[in-house]
PDB file of C-alpha atoms in Angstrom:
ATOM      1  CA  MET E  24      60.210  62.875 151.355  1.00 35.00           C
ATOM      2  CA  THR E  25      57.725  62.267 148.641  1.00 39.00           C
ATOM      3  CA  LYS E  26      54.576  64.225 148.251  1.00 42.00           C
ATOM      4  CA  VAL E  27      52.325  61.485 147.195  1.00 48.00           C
ATOM      5  CA  PRO E  28      48.796  62.414 148.604  1.00 48.00           C
ATOM      6  CA  ASP E  29      47.071  59.981 150.888  1.00 55.00           C
ATOM      7  CA  SER E  30      43.364  59.065 150.687  1.00 54.00           C
ATOM      8  CA  ARG E  31      42.404  62.441 151.942  1.00 59.00           C
ATOM      9  CA  GLY E  32      44.506  64.174 149.239  1.00 59.00           C
ATOM     10  CA  ARG E  33      47.149  65.333 151.679  1.00 56.00           C
ATOM     11  CA  PRO E  34      50.862  65.121 150.974  1.00 58.00           C
ATOM     12  CA  THR E  35      53.324  63.740 153.463  1.00 65.00           C
ATOM     13  CA  VAL E  36      55.160  66.526 155.416  1.00 62.00           C
ATOM     14  CA  PRO E  37      57.736  67.899 153.019  1.00 66.00           C
ATOM     15  CA  PHE E  38      60.595  67.869 155.612  1.00 65.00           C
ATOM     16  CA  ASP E  39      63.463  68.580 153.038  1.00 68.00           C
ATOM     17  CA  SER E  40      61.730  71.649 151.775  1.00 72.00           C
ATOM     18  CA  VAL E  41      60.331  73.177 154.991  1.00 72.00           C
ATOM     19  CA  GLU E  42      61.716  76.680 155.560  1.00 83.00           C
ATOM     20  CA  PRO E  43      61.703  78.599 158.798  1.00 85.00           C
ATOM     21  CA  GLY E  44      59.041  81.419 158.440  1.00 87.00           C
ATOM     22  CA  ALA E  45      56.995  79.680 155.838  1.00 87.00           C
ATOM     23  CA  GLU E  46      53.325  79.607 156.176  1.00 90.00           C
ATOM     24  CA  VAL E  47      51.838  76.237 156.955  1.00 87.00           C
ATOM     25  CA  GLY E  48      48.284  77.331 156.267  1.00 90.00           C
ATOM     26  CA  SER E  49      45.217  77.672 158.231  1.00 95.00           C
ATOM     27  CA  PHE E  50      41.886  76.050 159.143  1.00 95.00           C
ATOM     28  CA  SER E  51      38.642  76.883 161.179  1.00 97.00           C
ATOM     29  CA  TYR E  52      36.601  74.773 163.464  1.00 96.00           C
ATOM     30  CA  ALA E  53      33.255  75.357 165.213  1.00 96.00           C
ATOM     31  CA  LEU E  54      33.210  75.114 169.092  1.00 96.00           C
ATOM     32  CA  ASP E  55      29.716  73.470 168.894  1.00 95.00           C
ATOM     33  CA  GLU E  56      28.238  71.413 171.579  1.00 94.00           C
ATOM     34  CA  LYS E  57      29.176  68.170 169.949  1.00 94.00           C
ATOM     35  CA  THR E  58      32.811  68.932 169.605  1.00 94.00           C
ATOM     36  CA  VAL E  59      33.003  70.288 173.091  1.00 95.00           C
ATOM     37  CA  SER E  60      31.129  67.360 174.441  1.00 95.00           C
ATOM     38  CA  ARG E  61      33.615  64.835 172.881  1.00 95.00           C
ATOM     39  CA  HIS E  62      36.502  66.815 174.405  1.00 96.00           C
ATOM     40  CA  LEU E  63      35.029  66.821 177.916  1.00 96.00           C
ATOM     41  CA  ARG E  64      34.152  63.128 177.902  1.00 96.00           C
ATOM     42  CA  ALA E  65      37.786  62.263 176.575  1.00 96.00           C
ATOM     43  CA  THR E  66      39.550  64.365 179.221  1.00 96.00           C
ATOM     44  CA  GLN E  67      37.062  63.516 182.019  1.00 95.00           C
ATOM     45  CA  GLN E  68      36.443  67.335 182.873  1.00 94.00           C
ATOM     46  CA  ALA E  69      33.579  69.006 184.007  1.00 92.00           C
ATOM     47  CA  PRO E  70      31.943  71.608 181.720  1.00 91.00           C
ATOM     48  CA  TYR E  71      32.775  75.226 182.071  1.00 89.00           C
ATOM     49  CA  ALA E  72      30.212  77.854 183.023  1.00 87.00           C
ATOM     50  CA  GLU E  73      28.472  79.027 179.951  1.00 84.00           C
ATOM     51  CA  PRO E  74      29.242  80.549 177.498  1.00 92.00           C
ATOM     52  CA  PHE E  75      32.817  79.331 177.674  1.00 94.00           C
ATOM     53  CA  ALA E  76      34.544  76.207 176.249  1.00 95.00           C
ATOM     54  CA  PRO E  77      37.494  74.447 178.106  1.00 94.00           C
ATOM     55  CA  VAL E  78      40.884  76.008 177.246  1.00 95.00           C
ATOM     56  CA  SER E  79      42.404  72.640 177.078  1.00 95.00           C
ATOM     57  CA  ILE E  80      40.624  72.207 173.677  1.00 95.00           C
ATOM     58  CA  LEU E  81      43.203  74.869 172.241  1.00 96.00           C
ATOM     59  CA  ALA E  82      46.090  72.579 173.128  1.00 94.00           C
ATOM     60  CA  ALA E  83      45.406  70.478 169.909  1.00 92.00           C
ATOM     61  CA  ASP E  84      45.354  73.322 167.400  1.00 95.00           C
ATOM     62  CA  GLY E  85      49.002  72.909 166.196  1.00 92.00           C
ATOM     63  CA  VAL E  86      48.455  69.306 165.607  1.00 88.00           C
ATOM     64  CA  ASN E  87      45.024  69.723 164.004  1.00 90.00           C
ATOM     65  CA  LEU E  88      46.457  72.379 161.636  1.00 88.00           C
ATOM     66  CA  ALA E  89      49.215  69.943 160.392  1.00 84.00           C
ATOM     67  CA  ASP E  90      46.522  67.271 160.017  1.00 81.00           C
ATOM     68  CA  ARG E  91      44.512  69.570 157.750  1.00 83.00           C
ATOM     69  CA  HIS E  92      47.350  70.025 155.395  1.00 78.00           C
ATOM     70  CA  TYR E  93      49.596  66.881 155.561  1.00 73.00           C
ATOM     71  CA  ASP E  94      49.508  63.288 156.156  1.00 62.00           C
ATOM     72  CA  ILE E  95      50.658  63.038 159.969  1.00 61.00           C
ATOM     73  CA  SER E  96      49.335  59.385 160.324  1.00 62.00           C
ATOM     74  CA  GLN E  97      52.857  58.306 161.273  1.00 64.00           C
ATOM     75  CA  SER E  98      53.875  61.274 163.188  1.00 70.00           C
ATOM     76  CA  VAL E  99      54.001  61.853 167.017  1.00 75.00           C
ATOM     77  CA  HIS E 100      53.791  64.894 169.089  1.00 82.00           C
ATOM     78  CA  ALA E 101      56.962  65.654 170.992  1.00 87.00           C
ATOM     79  CA  ALA E 102      56.499  69.067 172.715  1.00 91.00           C
ATOM     80  CA  GLN E 103      53.790  71.717 173.196  1.00 94.00           C
ATOM     81  CA  ARG E 104      53.906  75.258 174.406  1.00 95.00           C
ATOM     82  CA  ILE E 105      50.504  77.267 174.689  1.00 97.00           C
ATOM     83  CA  GLU E 106      49.538  80.559 176.099  1.00 97.00           C
ATOM     84  CA  VAL E 107      45.861  81.259 176.847  1.00 97.00           C
ATOM     85  CA  LEU E 108      45.063  84.930 175.974  1.00 97.00           C
ATOM     86  CA  ALA E 109      41.229  84.749 176.209  1.00 96.00           C
ATOM     87  CA  LEU E 110      38.621  82.115 176.915  1.00 95.00           C
ATOM     88  CA  PRO E 111      37.120  80.473 174.108  1.00 96.00           C
ATOM     89  CA  ARG E 112      33.316  80.797 173.717  1.00 96.00           C
ATOM     90  CA  LEU E 113      30.809  78.124 173.009  1.00 95.00           C
ATOM     91  CA  GLY E 114      29.210  78.535 169.530  1.00 95.00           C
ATOM     92  CA  SER E 115      32.332  80.532 168.206  1.00 97.00           C
ATOM     93  CA  THR E 116      34.287  79.604 165.229  1.00 98.00           C
ATOM     94  CA  LEU E 117      38.195  79.522 165.841  1.00 98.00           C
ATOM     95  CA  ARG E 118      40.647  80.122 163.199  1.00 98.00           C
ATOM     96  CA  VAL E 119      44.198  78.545 163.564  1.00 97.00           C
ATOM     97  CA  ARG E 120      47.147  80.043 161.406  1.00 97.00           C
ATOM     98  CA  GLY E 121      50.639  78.674 161.569  1.00 94.00           C
ATOM     99  CA  ARG E 122      54.142  78.932 160.243  1.00 94.00           C
ATOM    100  CA  ALA E 123      57.179  76.734 160.325  1.00 89.00           C
ATOM    101  CA  ALA E 124      59.635  77.932 162.933  1.00 90.00           C
ATOM    102  CA  ALA E 125      62.465  75.291 162.882  1.00 88.00           C
ATOM    103  CA  LYS E 126      63.358  71.831 161.631  1.00 84.00           C
ATOM    104  CA  TRP E 127      66.138  69.409 162.848  1.00 83.00           C
ATOM    105  CA  VAL E 128      67.177  65.651 162.913  1.00 83.00           C
ATOM    106  CA  ARG E 129      68.018  64.436 166.446  1.00 79.00           C
ATOM    107  CA  LYS E 130      68.630  60.784 167.456  1.00 76.00           C
ATOM    108  CA  GLY E 131      67.641  59.680 163.915  1.00 75.00           C
ATOM    109  CA  ARG E 132      64.107  61.276 163.986  1.00 79.00           C
ATOM    110  CA  ARG E 133      63.052  64.324 161.965  1.00 82.00           C
ATOM    111  CA  TYR E 134      61.559  67.164 163.923  1.00 86.00           C
ATOM    112  CA  VAL E 135      59.440  70.026 162.716  1.00 85.00           C
ATOM    113  CA  GLU E 136      58.443  73.069 165.009  1.00 89.00           C
ATOM    114  CA  VAL E 137      55.345  75.225 164.127  1.00 91.00           C
ATOM    115  CA  GLU E 138      54.160  78.562 165.700  1.00 96.00           C
ATOM    116  CA  THR E 139      50.423  78.950 165.817  1.00 97.00           C
ATOM    117  CA  GLU E 140      47.973  81.620 166.662  1.00 98.00           C
ATOM    118  CA  THR E 141      44.192  81.020 167.330  1.00 98.00           C
ATOM    119  CA  THR E 142      41.543  83.769 166.749  1.00 98.00           C
ATOM    120  CA  ASP E 143      37.760  83.826 167.088  1.00 97.00           C
ATOM    121  CA  ASP E 144      35.309  84.945 164.638  1.00 95.00           C
ATOM    122  CA  ALA E 145      35.164  88.417 166.269  1.00 96.00           C
ATOM    123  CA  GLY E 146      39.004  88.756 165.687  1.00 96.00           C
ATOM    124  CA  VAL E 147      39.962  88.197 169.345  1.00 98.00           C
ATOM    125  CA  ARG E 148      43.292  86.515 169.940  1.00 98.00           C
ATOM    126  CA  ILE E 149      42.547  83.340 172.003  1.00 98.00           C
ATOM    127  CA  ALA E 150      46.111  81.547 172.136  1.00 98.00           C
ATOM    128  CA  THR E 151      49.406  81.238 170.803  1.00 98.00           C
ATOM    129  CA  GLY E 152      51.462  78.044 170.724  1.00 96.00           C
ATOM    130  CA  VAL E 153      54.487  76.246 169.615  1.00 95.00           C
ATOM    131  CA  THR E 154      54.026  72.472 168.463  1.00 91.00           C
ATOM    132  CA  THR E 155      56.902  70.190 168.113  1.00 90.00           C
ATOM    133  CA  GLY E 156      56.405  66.898 166.115  1.00 83.00           C
ATOM    134  CA  VAL E 157      58.387  63.920 164.983  1.00 81.00           C
ATOM    135  CA  VAL E 158      57.656  63.580 161.257  1.00 74.00           C
ATOM    136  CA  VAL E 159      57.720  59.736 161.070  1.00 60.00           C
ATOM    137  CA  TYR E 160      58.021  57.774 164.158  1.00 49.00           C
ATOM    138  CA  SER E 161      59.743  54.902 162.341  1.00 49.00           C
ATOM    139  CA  ASP E 162      62.469  56.878 160.844  1.00 51.00           C
ATOM    140  CA  HIS E 163      66.074  56.177 161.913  1.00 49.00           C
ATOM    141  CA  LEU E 164      68.161  58.722 160.143  1.00 44.00           C
ATOM    142  CA  THR E 165      71.762  60.228 160.455  1.00 50.00           C
ATOM    143  CA  ASP E 166      71.573  63.230 162.811  1.00 47.00           C
ATOM    144  CA  HIS E 167      72.121  66.545 161.254  1.00 49.00           C
ATOM    145  CA  GLY E 168      71.342  70.087 162.362  1.00 51.00           C
ATOM    146  CA  ALA E 169      71.079  71.305 165.959  1.00 49.00           C
ATOM    147  CA  PRO E 170      68.565  70.405 168.327  1.00 49.00           C
ATOM    148  CA  PRO E 171      66.183  73.304 169.434  1.00 51.00           C
ATOM    149  CA  PRO E 172      66.892  75.577 172.370  1.00 47.00           C
ATOM    150  CA  PRO E 173      65.198  74.413 175.443  1.00 44.00           C
ATOM    151  CA  ARG E 174      61.845  76.201 175.814  1.00 51.00           C
ATOM    152  CA  GLU E 175      61.148  75.121 179.384  1.00 51.00           C
ATOM    153  CA  PRO E 176      61.832  78.129 181.602  1.00 54.00           C
ATOM    154  CA  ALA E 177      64.194  77.277 184.390  1.00 66.00           C
ATOM    155  CA  LEU E 178      62.592  77.099 187.792  1.00 67.00           C
ATOM    156  CA  ALA E 179      64.180  77.497 191.245  1.00 64.00           C
ATOM    157  CA  THR E 180      65.519  74.254 192.704  1.00 77.00           C
ATOM    158  CA  GLY E 181      64.892  72.967 196.329  1.00 83.00           C
ATOM    159  CA  GLN E 182      61.584  72.434 198.089  1.00 90.00           C
ATOM    160  CA  PRO E 183      58.274  73.545 196.627  1.00 95.00           C
ATOM    161  CA  ILE E 184      56.472  76.329 198.067  1.00 95.00           C
ATOM    162  CA  GLU E 185      53.135  74.380 197.579  1.00 96.00           C
ATOM    163  CA  THR E 186      52.237  70.937 196.290  1.00 97.00           C
ATOM    164  CA  LEU E 187      48.769  70.849 194.453  1.00 97.00           C
ATOM    165  CA  GLU E 188      46.439  67.912 195.114  1.00 97.00           C
ATOM    166  CA  PRO E 189      47.121  65.357 192.451  1.00 98.00           C
ATOM    167  CA  LEU E 190      44.575  64.460 189.874  1.00 97.00           C
ATOM    168  CA  GLU E 191      44.126  60.705 188.943  1.00 97.00           C
ATOM    169  CA  ARG E 192      42.870  59.280 185.747  1.00 96.00           C
ATOM    170  CA  VAL E 193      42.776  55.932 184.007  1.00 97.00           C
ATOM    171  CA  MET E 194      43.189  55.965 180.233  1.00 97.00           C
ATOM    172  CA  THR E 195      40.519  54.058 178.376  1.00 96.00           C
ATOM    173  CA  ARG E 196      40.185  53.025 174.611  1.00 94.00           C
ATOM    174  CA  GLU E 197      36.971  55.137 174.486  1.00 95.00           C
ATOM    175  CA  ALA E 198      38.795  58.314 175.675  1.00 96.00           C
ATOM    176  CA  MET E 199      41.545  57.693 173.031  1.00 94.00           C
ATOM    177  CA  ILE E 200      38.809  57.535 170.370  1.00 94.00           C
ATOM    178  CA  LEU E 201      36.764  60.439 171.637  1.00 94.00           C
ATOM    179  CA  TYR E 202      39.811  62.586 171.701  1.00 93.00           C
ATOM    180  CA  GLU E 203      40.413  62.207 168.117  1.00 89.00           C
ATOM    181  CA  PRO E 204      38.045  63.566 165.296  1.00 84.00           C
ATOM    182  CA  GLU E 205      35.096  61.378 164.709  1.00 85.00           C
ATOM    183  CA  GLY E 206      35.934  58.537 162.348  1.00 86.00           C
ATOM    184  CA  GLU E 207      39.658  59.108 162.398  1.00 83.00           C
ATOM    185  CA  VAL E 208      41.819  55.945 162.039  1.00 85.00           C
ATOM    186  CA  ASN E 209      45.353  56.369 163.220  1.00 83.00           C
ATOM    187  CA  PHE E 210      47.880  55.037 165.739  1.00 84.00           C
ATOM    188  CA  HIS E 211      45.960  56.713 168.472  1.00 89.00           C
ATOM    189  CA  THR E 212      42.778  54.657 167.739  1.00 90.00           C
ATOM    190  CA  ASN E 213      43.949  51.556 165.802  1.00 91.00           C
ATOM    191  CA  ASP E 214      46.395  48.919 167.020  1.00 92.00           C
ATOM    192  CA  GLU E 215      47.314  47.804 163.432  1.00 92.00           C
ATOM    193  CA  VAL E 216      48.338  51.159 162.366  1.00 87.00           C
ATOM    194  CA  ALA E 217      50.289  51.712 165.645  1.00 87.00           C
ATOM    195  CA  ARG E 218      52.055  48.363 165.013  1.00 90.00           C
ATOM    196  CA  ALA E 219      53.034  49.530 161.533  1.00 85.00           C
ATOM    197  CA  VAL E 220      55.134  52.398 162.889  1.00 77.00           C
ATOM    198  CA  GLY E 221      56.745  50.348 165.647  1.00 81.00           C
ATOM    199  CA  LEU E 222      54.454  50.781 168.600  1.00 85.00           C
ATOM    200  CA  PRO E 223      53.184  47.613 170.449  1.00 92.00           C
ATOM    201  CA  ALA E 224      49.538  49.008 170.549  1.00 94.00           C
ATOM    202  CA  SER E 225      47.675  52.308 170.008  1.00 93.00           C
ATOM    203  CA  ILE E 226      48.866  55.231 172.282  1.00 92.00           C
ATOM    204  CA  ALA E 227      46.947  58.155 173.642  1.00 93.00           C
ATOM    205  CA  THR E 228      47.660  61.579 171.813  1.00 89.00           C
ATOM    206  CA  GLY E 229      49.967  63.929 173.791  1.00 88.00           C
ATOM    207  CA  THR E 230      47.715  66.850 173.936  1.00 90.00           C
ATOM    208  CA  LEU E 231      45.239  64.861 175.854  1.00 93.00           C
ATOM    209  CA  PHE E 232      47.519  64.905 178.863  1.00 93.00           C
ATOM    210  CA  LEU E 233      47.937  68.715 178.703  1.00 94.00           C
ATOM    211  CA  ALA E 234      44.016  68.598 179.306  1.00 95.00           C
ATOM    212  CA  TYR E 235      44.789  67.053 182.540  1.00 97.00           C
ATOM    213  CA  VAL E 236      47.307  69.728 183.625  1.00 97.00           C
ATOM    214  CA  PHE E 237      44.702  72.558 182.626  1.00 96.00           C
ATOM    215  CA  ASP E 238      42.254  70.706 184.816  1.00 96.00           C
ATOM    216  CA  LEU E 239      44.682  70.508 187.665  1.00 96.00           C
ATOM    217  CA  LEU E 240      45.302  74.303 187.417  1.00 96.00           C
ATOM    218  CA  HIS E 241      41.578  75.071 187.086  1.00 94.00           C
ATOM    219  CA  ARG E 242      40.919  73.126 190.280  1.00 94.00           C
ATOM    220  CA  ARG E 243      43.580  75.013 192.299  1.00 95.00           C
ATOM    221  CA  TYR E 244      43.522  78.583 190.790  1.00 94.00           C
ATOM    222  CA  GLY E 245      39.939  78.818 189.653  1.00 90.00           C
ATOM    223  CA  PHE E 246      38.319  79.999 186.460  1.00 83.00           C
ATOM    224  CA  ALA E 247      39.510  83.634 186.564  1.00 77.00           C
ATOM    225  CA  SER E 248      43.086  82.548 186.444  1.00 83.00           C
ATOM    226  CA  LEU E 249      42.887  80.534 183.038  1.00 90.00           C
ATOM    227  CA  VAL E 250      43.433  83.723 180.962  1.00 94.00           C
ATOM    228  CA  GLY E 251      47.232  84.345 180.851  1.00 95.00           C
ATOM    229  CA  THR E 252      48.256  80.766 181.853  1.00 96.00           C
ATOM    230  CA  THR E 253      51.193  79.425 179.929  1.00 96.00           C
ATOM    231  CA  LEU E 254      51.925  75.735 179.748  1.00 95.00           C
ATOM    232  CA  ASP E 255      55.233  74.313 178.302  1.00 95.00           C
ATOM    233  CA  ALA E 256      55.485  70.500 178.235  1.00 94.00           C
ATOM    234  CA  ARG E 257      57.728  67.836 176.707  1.00 92.00           C
ATOM    235  CA  ILE E 258      56.059  64.513 175.849  1.00 90.00           C
ATOM    236  CA  ARG E 259      58.362  61.559 176.968  1.00 90.00           C
ATOM    237  CA  LEU E 260      56.520  58.276 177.077  1.00 91.00           C
ATOM    238  CA  PRO E 261      53.626  56.678 175.402  1.00 90.00           C
ATOM    239  CA  VAL E 262      50.367  55.845 177.295  1.00 94.00           C
ATOM    240  CA  PHE E 263      48.290  52.676 176.571  1.00 95.00           C
ATOM    241  CA  ALA E 264      44.676  51.908 177.365  1.00 95.00           C
ATOM    242  CA  GLY E 265      44.515  50.851 181.109  1.00 96.00           C
ATOM    243  CA  ASP E 266      47.439  53.081 182.324  1.00 97.00           C
ATOM    244  CA  ARG E 267      46.775  54.950 185.394  1.00 98.00           C
ATOM    245  CA  ILE E 268      47.810  58.600 185.108  1.00 98.00           C
ATOM    246  CA  VAL E 269      48.643  60.769 188.083  1.00 98.00           C
ATOM    247  CA  THR E 270      49.011  64.585 187.188  1.00 98.00           C
ATOM    248  CA  THR E 271      50.971  66.714 189.730  1.00 98.00           C
ATOM    249  CA  GLY E 272      51.937  70.251 190.316  1.00 97.00           C
ATOM    250  CA  GLU E 273      54.369  72.055 192.406  1.00 97.00           C
ATOM    251  CA  VAL E 274      54.743  75.819 192.971  1.00 96.00           C
ATOM    252  CA  MET E 275      58.489  76.575 192.770  1.00 96.00           C
ATOM    253  CA  GLU E 276      58.276  80.288 192.563  1.00 94.00           C
ATOM    254  CA  ARG E 277      55.723  83.010 193.457  1.00 93.00           C
ATOM    255  CA  ALA E 278      56.440  86.534 192.480  1.00 92.00           C
ATOM    256  CA  ALA E 279      54.847  89.562 190.785  1.00 92.00           C
ATOM    257  CA  GLY E 280      51.509  88.152 191.180  1.00 93.00           C
ATOM    258  CA  ARG E 281      52.303  84.823 189.288  1.00 95.00           C
ATOM    259  CA  ASP E 282      53.139  81.265 190.375  1.00 96.00           C
ATOM    260  CA  ARG E 283      55.545  79.333 188.376  1.00 95.00           C
ATOM    261  CA  LEU E 284      55.019  75.536 188.764  1.00 96.00           C
ATOM    262  CA  ARG E 285      56.806  72.317 187.804  1.00 96.00           C
ATOM    263  CA  VAL E 286      54.070  69.999 186.280  1.00 96.00           C
ATOM    264  CA  ALA E 287      54.065  66.276 185.332  1.00 96.00           C
ATOM    265  CA  CYS E 288      51.734  63.511 184.237  1.00 97.00           C
ATOM    266  CA  ASN E 289      53.249  60.200 185.641  1.00 97.00           C
ATOM    267  CA  GLY E 290      52.346  56.796 184.207  1.00 96.00           C
ATOM    268  CA  PRO E 291      53.260  53.186 185.148  1.00 96.00           C
ATOM    269  CA  THR E 292      56.778  53.455 183.827  1.00 93.00           C
ATOM    270  CA  GLY E 293      57.749  57.182 184.475  1.00 95.00           C
ATOM    271  CA  ALA E 294      56.826  60.543 183.564  1.00 94.00           C
ATOM    272  CA  VAL E 295      54.522  60.800 180.456  1.00 94.00           C
ATOM    273  CA  ILE E 296      55.003  64.489 180.251  1.00 94.00           C
ATOM    274  CA  VAL E 297      57.145  66.971 182.073  1.00 94.00           C
ATOM    275  CA  GLY E 298      57.057  70.841 181.965  1.00 94.00           C
ATOM    276  CA  THR E 299      56.336  74.116 183.640  1.00 95.00           C
ATOM    277  CA  ALA E 300      53.431  76.338 183.990  1.00 96.00           C
ATOM    278  CA  SER E 301      52.878  80.145 184.848  1.00 96.00           C
ATOM    279  CA  VAL E 302      49.536  81.059 186.445  1.00 96.00           C
ATOM    280  CA  ARG E 303      48.081  84.090 187.992  1.00 93.00           C
ATOM    281  CA  SER E 304      48.290  83.918 191.775  1.00 88.00           C
ATOM    282  CA  ARG E 305      45.477  83.259 193.910  1.00 74.00           C
ATOM    283  CA  SER E 306      45.885  83.078 197.743  1.00 60.00           C
TER     284      SER E 306
END
């Protein structure tokens, strides 16, 4: 790919020269009231008890890291794994660092996988993650390389031990815009940009739905169970303004003080995301 900078001076993702283990770079962001308020309004979550910010804000760290260094305006988020190590604090500044973990071409699309670590300004490790993205959505190339190993842990089959109360949301244009950085114009906020990459209209970003899953888990397991939660999800279908999303969770295993769940966000045409979660048990 060419490395011609965009209007913000960022090159396109240098897929051909990406080497596993190479540093992507870093960036920092402040968890100020404005940032947290936009996130809560976009995801329709209630504020956490002070002095904490919602852990779901960490799910976008990998995507935002790539956005700081490369033009990803035509890229889409394919999968995300995140482990929460500590609760982020309002007023703190978080630093995200990342390195390339893998790349491949599958079904005509270029994928890049980036491992991230988020720390706060006191040096506390807040989260680790693995972000998988499609470099250019409109690409249709000849496949080469191997697809990545599955990251979703295998869960027991059969009947669930417990079914969580579903969480329902209706996607809105306002939520799609609020979730993006203020003033951002991309195919999550602009229909013309979306159509240019082969989409019928703008779509909600994938990490927004991880916030729905975190909210579902928070409601069932409580505030104290958020630290140590691991979420591993695949993003399968686009979501448009007006779509009704039902987030579900089923406890499939309960052992060693942890619940392992099958989670999903379901839209009008099927599962938007599917994945697994591991949460500290609470009776």
